CSV table of C-alpha atoms and ligand atoms in Angstrom, one decimal:
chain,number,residue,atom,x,y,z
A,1,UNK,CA,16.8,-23.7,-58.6
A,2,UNK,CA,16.5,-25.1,-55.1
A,3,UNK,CA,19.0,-24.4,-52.6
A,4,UNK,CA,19.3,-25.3,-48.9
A,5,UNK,CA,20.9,-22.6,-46.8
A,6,UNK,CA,19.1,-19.7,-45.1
A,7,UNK,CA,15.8,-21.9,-44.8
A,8,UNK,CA,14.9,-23.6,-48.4
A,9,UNK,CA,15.3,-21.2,-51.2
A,10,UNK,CA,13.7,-21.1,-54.4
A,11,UNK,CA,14.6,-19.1,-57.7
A,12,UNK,CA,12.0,-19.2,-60.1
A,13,UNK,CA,11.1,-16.2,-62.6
A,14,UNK,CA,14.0,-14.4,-61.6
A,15,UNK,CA,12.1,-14.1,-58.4
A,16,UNK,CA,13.4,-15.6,-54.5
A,17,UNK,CA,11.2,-17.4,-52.3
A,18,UNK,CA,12.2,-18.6,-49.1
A,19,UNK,CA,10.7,-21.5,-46.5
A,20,UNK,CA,11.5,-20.8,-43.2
A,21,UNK,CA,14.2,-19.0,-43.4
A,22,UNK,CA,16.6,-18.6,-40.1
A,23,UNK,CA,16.9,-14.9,-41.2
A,24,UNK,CA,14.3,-12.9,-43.0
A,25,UNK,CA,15.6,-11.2,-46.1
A,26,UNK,CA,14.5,-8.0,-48.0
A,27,UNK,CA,13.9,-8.3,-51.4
A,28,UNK,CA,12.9,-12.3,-50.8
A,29,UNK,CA,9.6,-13.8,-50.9
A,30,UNK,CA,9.7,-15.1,-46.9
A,31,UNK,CA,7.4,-18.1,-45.9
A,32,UNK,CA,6.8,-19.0,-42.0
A,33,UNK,CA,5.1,-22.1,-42.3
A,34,UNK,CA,4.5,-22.4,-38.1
A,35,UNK,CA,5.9,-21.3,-35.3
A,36,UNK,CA,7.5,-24.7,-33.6
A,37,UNK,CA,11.4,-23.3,-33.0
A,38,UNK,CA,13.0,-24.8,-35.7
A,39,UNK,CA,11.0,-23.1,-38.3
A,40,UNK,CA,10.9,-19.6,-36.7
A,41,UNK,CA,13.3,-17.0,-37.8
A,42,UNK,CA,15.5,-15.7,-35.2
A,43,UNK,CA,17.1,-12.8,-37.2
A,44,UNK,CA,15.3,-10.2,-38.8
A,45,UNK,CA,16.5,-8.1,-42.2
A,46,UNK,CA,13.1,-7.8,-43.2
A,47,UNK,CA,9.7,-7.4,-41.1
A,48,UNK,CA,7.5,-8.8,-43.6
A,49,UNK,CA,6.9,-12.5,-44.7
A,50,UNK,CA,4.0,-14.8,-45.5
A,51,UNK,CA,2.4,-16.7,-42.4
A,52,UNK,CA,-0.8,-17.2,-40.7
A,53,UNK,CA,-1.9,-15.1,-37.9
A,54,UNK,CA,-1.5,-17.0,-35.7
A,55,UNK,CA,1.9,-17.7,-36.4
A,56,UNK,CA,2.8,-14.0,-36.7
A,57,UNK,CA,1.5,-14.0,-33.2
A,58,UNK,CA,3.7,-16.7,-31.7
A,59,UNK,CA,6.5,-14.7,-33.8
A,60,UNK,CA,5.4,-11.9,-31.2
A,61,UNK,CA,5.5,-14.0,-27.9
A,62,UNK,CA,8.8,-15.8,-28.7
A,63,UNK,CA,10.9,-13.5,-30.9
A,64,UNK,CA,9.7,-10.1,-29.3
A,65,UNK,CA,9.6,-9.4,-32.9
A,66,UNK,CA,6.1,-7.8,-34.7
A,67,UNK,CA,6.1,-9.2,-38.3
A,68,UNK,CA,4.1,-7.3,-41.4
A,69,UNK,CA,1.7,-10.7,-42.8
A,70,UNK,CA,2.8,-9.9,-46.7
A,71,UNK,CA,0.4,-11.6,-49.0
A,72,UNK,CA,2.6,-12.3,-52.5
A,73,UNK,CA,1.7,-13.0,-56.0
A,74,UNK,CA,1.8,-16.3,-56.9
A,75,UNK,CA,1.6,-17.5,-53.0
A,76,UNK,CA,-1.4,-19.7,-52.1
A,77,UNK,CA,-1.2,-20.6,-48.0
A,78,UNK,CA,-2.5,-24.0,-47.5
A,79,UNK,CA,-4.1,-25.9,-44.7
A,80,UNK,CA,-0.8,-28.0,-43.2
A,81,UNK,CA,-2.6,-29.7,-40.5
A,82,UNK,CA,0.5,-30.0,-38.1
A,83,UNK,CA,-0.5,-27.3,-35.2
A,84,UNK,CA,-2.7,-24.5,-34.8
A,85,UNK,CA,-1.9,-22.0,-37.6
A,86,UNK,CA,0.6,-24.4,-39.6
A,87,UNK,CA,0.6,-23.7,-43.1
A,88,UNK,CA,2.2,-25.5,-46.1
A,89,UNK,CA,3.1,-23.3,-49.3
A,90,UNK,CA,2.2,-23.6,-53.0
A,91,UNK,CA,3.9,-21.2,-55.4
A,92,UNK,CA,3.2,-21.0,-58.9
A,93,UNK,CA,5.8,-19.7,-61.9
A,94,UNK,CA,7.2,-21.6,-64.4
A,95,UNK,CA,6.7,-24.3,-62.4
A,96,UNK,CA,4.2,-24.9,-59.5
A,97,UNK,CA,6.2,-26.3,-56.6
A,98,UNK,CA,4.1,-27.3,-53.1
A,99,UNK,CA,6.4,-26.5,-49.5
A,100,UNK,CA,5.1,-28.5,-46.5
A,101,UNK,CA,7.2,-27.7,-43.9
A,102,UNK,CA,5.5,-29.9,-40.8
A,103,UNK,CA,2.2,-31.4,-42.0
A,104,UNK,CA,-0.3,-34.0,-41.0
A,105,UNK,CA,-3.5,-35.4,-42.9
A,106,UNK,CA,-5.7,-36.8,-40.3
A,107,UNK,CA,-8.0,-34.9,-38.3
A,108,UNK,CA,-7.6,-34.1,-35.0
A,109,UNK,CA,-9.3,-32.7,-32.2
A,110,UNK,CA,-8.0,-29.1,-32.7
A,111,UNK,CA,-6.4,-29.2,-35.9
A,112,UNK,CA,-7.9,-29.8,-39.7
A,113,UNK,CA,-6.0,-32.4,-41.9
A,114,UNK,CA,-3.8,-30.9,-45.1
A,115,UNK,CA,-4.8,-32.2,-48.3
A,116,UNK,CA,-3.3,-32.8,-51.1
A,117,UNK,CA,-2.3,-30.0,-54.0
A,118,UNK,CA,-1.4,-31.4,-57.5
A,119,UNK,CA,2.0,-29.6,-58.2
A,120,UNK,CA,5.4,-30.6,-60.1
A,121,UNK,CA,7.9,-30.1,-57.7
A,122,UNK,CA,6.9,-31.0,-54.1
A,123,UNK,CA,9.5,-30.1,-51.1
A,124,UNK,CA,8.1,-32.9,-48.4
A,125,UNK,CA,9.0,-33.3,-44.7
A,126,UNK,CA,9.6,-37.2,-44.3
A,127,UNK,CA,10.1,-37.2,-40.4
A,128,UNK,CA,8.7,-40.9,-39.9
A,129,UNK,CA,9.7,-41.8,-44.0
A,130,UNK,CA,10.1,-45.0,-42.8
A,131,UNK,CA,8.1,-48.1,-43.5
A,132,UNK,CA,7.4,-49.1,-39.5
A,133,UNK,CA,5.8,-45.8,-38.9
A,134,UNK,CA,2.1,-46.4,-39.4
A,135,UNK,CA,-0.5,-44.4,-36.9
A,136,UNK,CA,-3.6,-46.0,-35.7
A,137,UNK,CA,-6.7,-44.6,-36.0
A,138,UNK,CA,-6.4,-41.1,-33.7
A,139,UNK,CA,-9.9,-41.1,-32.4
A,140,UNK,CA,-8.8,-45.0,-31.4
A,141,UNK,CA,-5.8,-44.0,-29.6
A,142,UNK,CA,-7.4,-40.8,-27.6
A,143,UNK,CA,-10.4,-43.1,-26.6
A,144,UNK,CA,-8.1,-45.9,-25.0
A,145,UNK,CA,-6.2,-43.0,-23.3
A,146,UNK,CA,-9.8,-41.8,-21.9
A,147,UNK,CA,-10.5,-44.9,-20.1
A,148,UNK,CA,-6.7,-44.9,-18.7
A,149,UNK,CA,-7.2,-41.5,-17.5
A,150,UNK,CA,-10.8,-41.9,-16.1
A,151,UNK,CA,-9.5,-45.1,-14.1
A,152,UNK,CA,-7.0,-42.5,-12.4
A,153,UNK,CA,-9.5,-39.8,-12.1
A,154,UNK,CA,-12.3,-42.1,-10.3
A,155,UNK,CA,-9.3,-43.0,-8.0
A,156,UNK,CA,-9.0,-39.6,-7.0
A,157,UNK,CA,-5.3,-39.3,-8.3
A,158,UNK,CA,-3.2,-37.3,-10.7
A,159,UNK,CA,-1.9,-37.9,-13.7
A,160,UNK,CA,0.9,-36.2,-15.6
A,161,UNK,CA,0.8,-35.8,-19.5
A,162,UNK,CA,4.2,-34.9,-21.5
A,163,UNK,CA,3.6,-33.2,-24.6
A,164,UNK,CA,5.2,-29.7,-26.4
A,165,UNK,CA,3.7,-26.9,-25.7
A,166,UNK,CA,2.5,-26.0,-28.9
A,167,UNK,CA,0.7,-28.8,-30.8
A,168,UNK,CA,0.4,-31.4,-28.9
A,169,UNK,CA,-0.5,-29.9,-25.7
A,170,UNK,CA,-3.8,-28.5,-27.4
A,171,UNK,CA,-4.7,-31.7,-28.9
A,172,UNK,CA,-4.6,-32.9,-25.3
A,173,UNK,CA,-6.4,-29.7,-23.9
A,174,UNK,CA,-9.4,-30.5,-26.7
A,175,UNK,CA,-9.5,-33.9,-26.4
A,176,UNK,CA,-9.2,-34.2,-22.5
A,177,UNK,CA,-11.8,-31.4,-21.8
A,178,UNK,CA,-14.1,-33.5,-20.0
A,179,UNK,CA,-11.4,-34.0,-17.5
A,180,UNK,CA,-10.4,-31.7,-14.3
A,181,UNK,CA,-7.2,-29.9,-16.5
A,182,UNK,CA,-4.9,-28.2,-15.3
A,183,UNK,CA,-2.1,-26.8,-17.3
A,184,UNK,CA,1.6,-25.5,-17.1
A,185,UNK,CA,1.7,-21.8,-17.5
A,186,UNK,CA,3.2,-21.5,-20.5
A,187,UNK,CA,0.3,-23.9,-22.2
A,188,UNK,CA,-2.0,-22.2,-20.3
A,189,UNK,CA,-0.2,-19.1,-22.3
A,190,UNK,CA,-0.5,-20.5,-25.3
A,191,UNK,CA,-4.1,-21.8,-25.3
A,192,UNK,CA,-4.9,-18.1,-24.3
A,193,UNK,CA,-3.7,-16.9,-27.6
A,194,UNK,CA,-5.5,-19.6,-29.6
A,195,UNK,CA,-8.4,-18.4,-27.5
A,196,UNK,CA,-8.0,-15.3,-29.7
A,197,UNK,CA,-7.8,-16.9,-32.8
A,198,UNK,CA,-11.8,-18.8,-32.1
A,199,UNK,CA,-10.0,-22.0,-30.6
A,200,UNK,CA,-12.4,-23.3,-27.9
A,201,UNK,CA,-9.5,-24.7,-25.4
A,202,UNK,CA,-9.4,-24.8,-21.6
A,203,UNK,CA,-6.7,-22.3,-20.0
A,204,UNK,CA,-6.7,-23.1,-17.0
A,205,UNK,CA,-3.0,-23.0,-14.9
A,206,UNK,CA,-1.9,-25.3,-12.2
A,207,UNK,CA,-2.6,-23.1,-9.1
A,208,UNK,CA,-0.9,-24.6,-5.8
A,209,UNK,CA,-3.3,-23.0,-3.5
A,210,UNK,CA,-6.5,-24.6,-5.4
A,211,UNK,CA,-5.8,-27.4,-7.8
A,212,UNK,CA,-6.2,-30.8,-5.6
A,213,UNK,CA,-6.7,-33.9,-6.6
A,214,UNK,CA,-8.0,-35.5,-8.7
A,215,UNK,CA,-6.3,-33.8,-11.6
A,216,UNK,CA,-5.0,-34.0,-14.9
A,217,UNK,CA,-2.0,-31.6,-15.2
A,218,UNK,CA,-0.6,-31.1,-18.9
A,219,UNK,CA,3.2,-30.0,-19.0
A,220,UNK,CA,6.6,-30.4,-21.2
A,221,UNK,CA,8.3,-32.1,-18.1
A,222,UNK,CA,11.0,-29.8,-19.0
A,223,UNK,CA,13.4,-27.4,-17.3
A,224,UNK,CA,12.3,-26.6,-13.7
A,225,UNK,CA,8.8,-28.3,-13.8
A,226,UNK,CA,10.8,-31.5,-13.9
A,227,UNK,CA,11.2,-31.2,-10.0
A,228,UNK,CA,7.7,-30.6,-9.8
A,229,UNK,CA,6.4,-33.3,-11.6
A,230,UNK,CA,8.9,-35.3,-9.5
A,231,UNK,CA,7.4,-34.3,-6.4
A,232,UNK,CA,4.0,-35.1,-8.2
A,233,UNK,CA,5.0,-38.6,-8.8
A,234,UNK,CA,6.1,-39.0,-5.3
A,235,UNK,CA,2.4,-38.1,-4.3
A,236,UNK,CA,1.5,-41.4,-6.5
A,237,UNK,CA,0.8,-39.5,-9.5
A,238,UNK,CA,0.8,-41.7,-12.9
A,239,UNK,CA,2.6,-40.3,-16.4
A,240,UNK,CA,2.0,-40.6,-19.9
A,241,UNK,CA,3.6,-39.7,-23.3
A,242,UNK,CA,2.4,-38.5,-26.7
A,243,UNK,CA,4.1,-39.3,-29.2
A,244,UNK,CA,4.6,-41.2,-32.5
A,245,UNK,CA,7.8,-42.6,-31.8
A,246,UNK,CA,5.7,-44.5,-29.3
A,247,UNK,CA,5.8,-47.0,-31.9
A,248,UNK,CA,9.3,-47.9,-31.2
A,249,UNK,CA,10.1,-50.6,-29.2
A,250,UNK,CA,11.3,-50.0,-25.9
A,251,UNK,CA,9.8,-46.1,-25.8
A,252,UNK,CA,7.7,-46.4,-23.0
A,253,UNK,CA,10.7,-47.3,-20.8
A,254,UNK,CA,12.8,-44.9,-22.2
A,255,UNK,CA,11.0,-42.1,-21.6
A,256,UNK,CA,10.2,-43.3,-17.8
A,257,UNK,CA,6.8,-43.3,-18.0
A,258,UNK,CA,4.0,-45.6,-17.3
A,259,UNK,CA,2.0,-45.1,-20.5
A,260,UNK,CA,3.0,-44.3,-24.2
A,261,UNK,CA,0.2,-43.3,-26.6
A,262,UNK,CA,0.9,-42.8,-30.0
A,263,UNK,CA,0.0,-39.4,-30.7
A,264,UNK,CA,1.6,-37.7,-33.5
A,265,UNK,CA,1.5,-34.0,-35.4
A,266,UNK,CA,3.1,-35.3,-38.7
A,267,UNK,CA,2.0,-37.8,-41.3
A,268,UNK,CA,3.0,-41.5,-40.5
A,269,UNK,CA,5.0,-43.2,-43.6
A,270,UNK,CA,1.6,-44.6,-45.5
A,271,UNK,CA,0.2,-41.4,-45.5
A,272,UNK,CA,3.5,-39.1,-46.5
A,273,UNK,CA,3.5,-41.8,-49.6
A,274,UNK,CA,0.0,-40.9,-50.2
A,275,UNK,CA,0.2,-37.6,-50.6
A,276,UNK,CA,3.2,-37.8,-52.6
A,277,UNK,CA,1.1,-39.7,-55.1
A,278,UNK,CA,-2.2,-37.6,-54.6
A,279,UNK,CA,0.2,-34.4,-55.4
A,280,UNK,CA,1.5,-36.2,-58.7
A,281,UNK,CA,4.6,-34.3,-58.5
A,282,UNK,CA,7.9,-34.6,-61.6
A,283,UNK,CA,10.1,-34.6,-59.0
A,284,UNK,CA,10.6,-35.0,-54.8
A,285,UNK,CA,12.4,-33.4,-52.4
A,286,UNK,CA,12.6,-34.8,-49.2
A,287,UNK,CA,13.9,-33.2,-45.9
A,288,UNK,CA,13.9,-33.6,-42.0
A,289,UNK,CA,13.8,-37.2,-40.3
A,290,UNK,CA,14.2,-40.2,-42.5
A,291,UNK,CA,14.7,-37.9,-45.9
A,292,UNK,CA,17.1,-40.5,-47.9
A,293,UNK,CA,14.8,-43.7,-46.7
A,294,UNK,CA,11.5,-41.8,-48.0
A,295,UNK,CA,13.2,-40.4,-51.4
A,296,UNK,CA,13.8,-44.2,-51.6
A,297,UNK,CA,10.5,-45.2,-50.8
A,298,UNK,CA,9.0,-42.9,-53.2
A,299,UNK,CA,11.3,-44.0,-56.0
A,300,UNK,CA,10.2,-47.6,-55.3
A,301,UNK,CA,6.7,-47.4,-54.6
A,302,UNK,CA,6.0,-44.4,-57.0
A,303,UNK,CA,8.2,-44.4,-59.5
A,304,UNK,CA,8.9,-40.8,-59.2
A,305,UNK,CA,12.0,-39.5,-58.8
A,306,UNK,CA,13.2,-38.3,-55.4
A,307,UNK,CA,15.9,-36.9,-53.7
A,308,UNK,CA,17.1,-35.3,-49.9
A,309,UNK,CA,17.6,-32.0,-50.0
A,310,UNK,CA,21.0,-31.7,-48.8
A,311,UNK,CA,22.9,-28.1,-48.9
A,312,UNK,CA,23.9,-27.5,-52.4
A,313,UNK,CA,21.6,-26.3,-55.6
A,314,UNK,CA,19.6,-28.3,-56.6
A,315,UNK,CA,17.9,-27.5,-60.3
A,316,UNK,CA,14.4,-28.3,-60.8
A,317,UNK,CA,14.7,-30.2,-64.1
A,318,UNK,CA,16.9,-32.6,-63.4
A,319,UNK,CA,18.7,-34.9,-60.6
A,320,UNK,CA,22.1,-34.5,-60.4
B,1,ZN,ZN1,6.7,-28.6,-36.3
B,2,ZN,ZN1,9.8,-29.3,-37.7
């Protein structure tokens, strides 16, 4: 049985797993697949679950909570590709049935891709399920943005990169290391701690008194650093985004800034529907972003059957 409520729960062998679960519970089987917001607990019952390291230790910076990593029976941890430490979930019982959470199968500059595990019941993400949303080749996209930023550089300016924190920001930091960095503090935070972990990755803050151009300073844009980066653009400094929705029409000027690169953490449609087949699942469930178009997709193109998860139980033999 698959129910959607307190993260994704599973009962299987008279046994309860849970995917990120908003509150950890004793007695349950508790999965933290990363440690982007929306996959973090923010209550905790229990002080035990099944993560990576490093996302136990983001669980520590942003909860103010120290977590027990339990290792469970039955629980393999799998390479998810999505940020540093991301982690997709493969449990095996009566049936073996593959988690995702946030995942991505090309390589990138700081990240391995997730591959595929052959499983029966597959829980995807489907957060660009749609047909439109096909990535270009990464390496092709980070090398276009190389010449963009080293016209700025050799003109002695700035230039202002938007991405979150956690993810993208260090695919910037890795990719962009050739380049004068520097980086708002709480990336600068963040690469510290992936420091740590063996991650090779510049930390170096955004220092008023020292950094001058030319420089290439790495931020959200959020909260109060949007005065700053105001102020920035005011001294003639250019701006770019990274993100896959750069693919849409019209992004660029939406978001207000002079460049769009399409950068993304998650799978792009052709490859979600790839590693649906490669998995040669029974069954599909879909969740986040486009979930009903992709469960479409799937049935269409694959011919297996598919479903959004939506909250209310779900059995795993059959489709209600
Ligand atoms: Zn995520
Ligand atoms: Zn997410």
């Amino acid at each position: 049985m698959i129910h959607l409520g307190n993260g994704v729960l599973l009962t299987m062998d008279n046994r309860s797993f849970r995917f990120d679960p908003r509150r950890l519970e004793p007695g349950d089987v508790n999965m933290i697949s990363h440690a982007h917001s929306d996959h973090l607990p923010t209550s905790f019952k229990d002080m035990a679950a099944t993560c990576s390291p490093i996302t136990r230790d983001f669980v520590r910076v942003r909860r103010r909570k120290e977590i027990e990593i339990r290792s469970e029976g039955g629980v393999r941890s799998l390479e998810a590709g999505h940020i540093a430490g991301s982690r997709m979930f493969a449990v095996k019982g009566d049936k073996t049935v593959l988690y995702t959470g946030d995942f991505c199968t090309r390589d990138k500059g700081s990240t391995k891709a997730a591959r595929p595990h052959k499983c029966d019941i597959l829980i995807t993400e489907a957060t660009y399920g749609k047909p439109q949303y096909v990535f270009p080749e990464h390496s092709e996209v980070i090398a276009v943005a190389k010449d963009w930023l080293e016209d700025i550089v050799g003109k002695n300016r700035i230039a202002v990169l938007f991405a979150y924190p956690l993810g993208k920001s260090q695919e910037l930091t890795a990719s962009f290391r050739d380049f004068p960095l520097a980086l708002h503090p709480t990336i600068a935070q963040n690469n510290r701690l992936l420091r740590s972990h063996g991650y090779d990755l510049c930390d170096a803050e955004y220092d008023p008194e020292r950094t001058k151009p030319p420089f290439v300073y790495i931020t959200s844009g959020m909260g109060k650093d949007r005065e700053f980066v105001r102020k920035l653009v005011g001294r003639g400094a250019k701006t770019a985004a990274f993100s896959g929705w750069a693919l849409d029409r019209g992004y660029t000027y939406q978001s207000g800034v002079d460049e769009a690169f399409v950068v993304s953490d998650h799978c792009g449609c052709d490859e979600l529907l790839e590693f649906v087949r490669r998995c040669s699942p029974e069954k599909v469930f879909t969740q986040h972003g486009f979930a009903k178009e992709f469960a479409h997709l799937i049935r269409r193109e694959l011919g297996i059957p598919a479903q959004p998860l939506v909250a209310r139980q779900h059995t795993l033999d059959h489709f209600c």
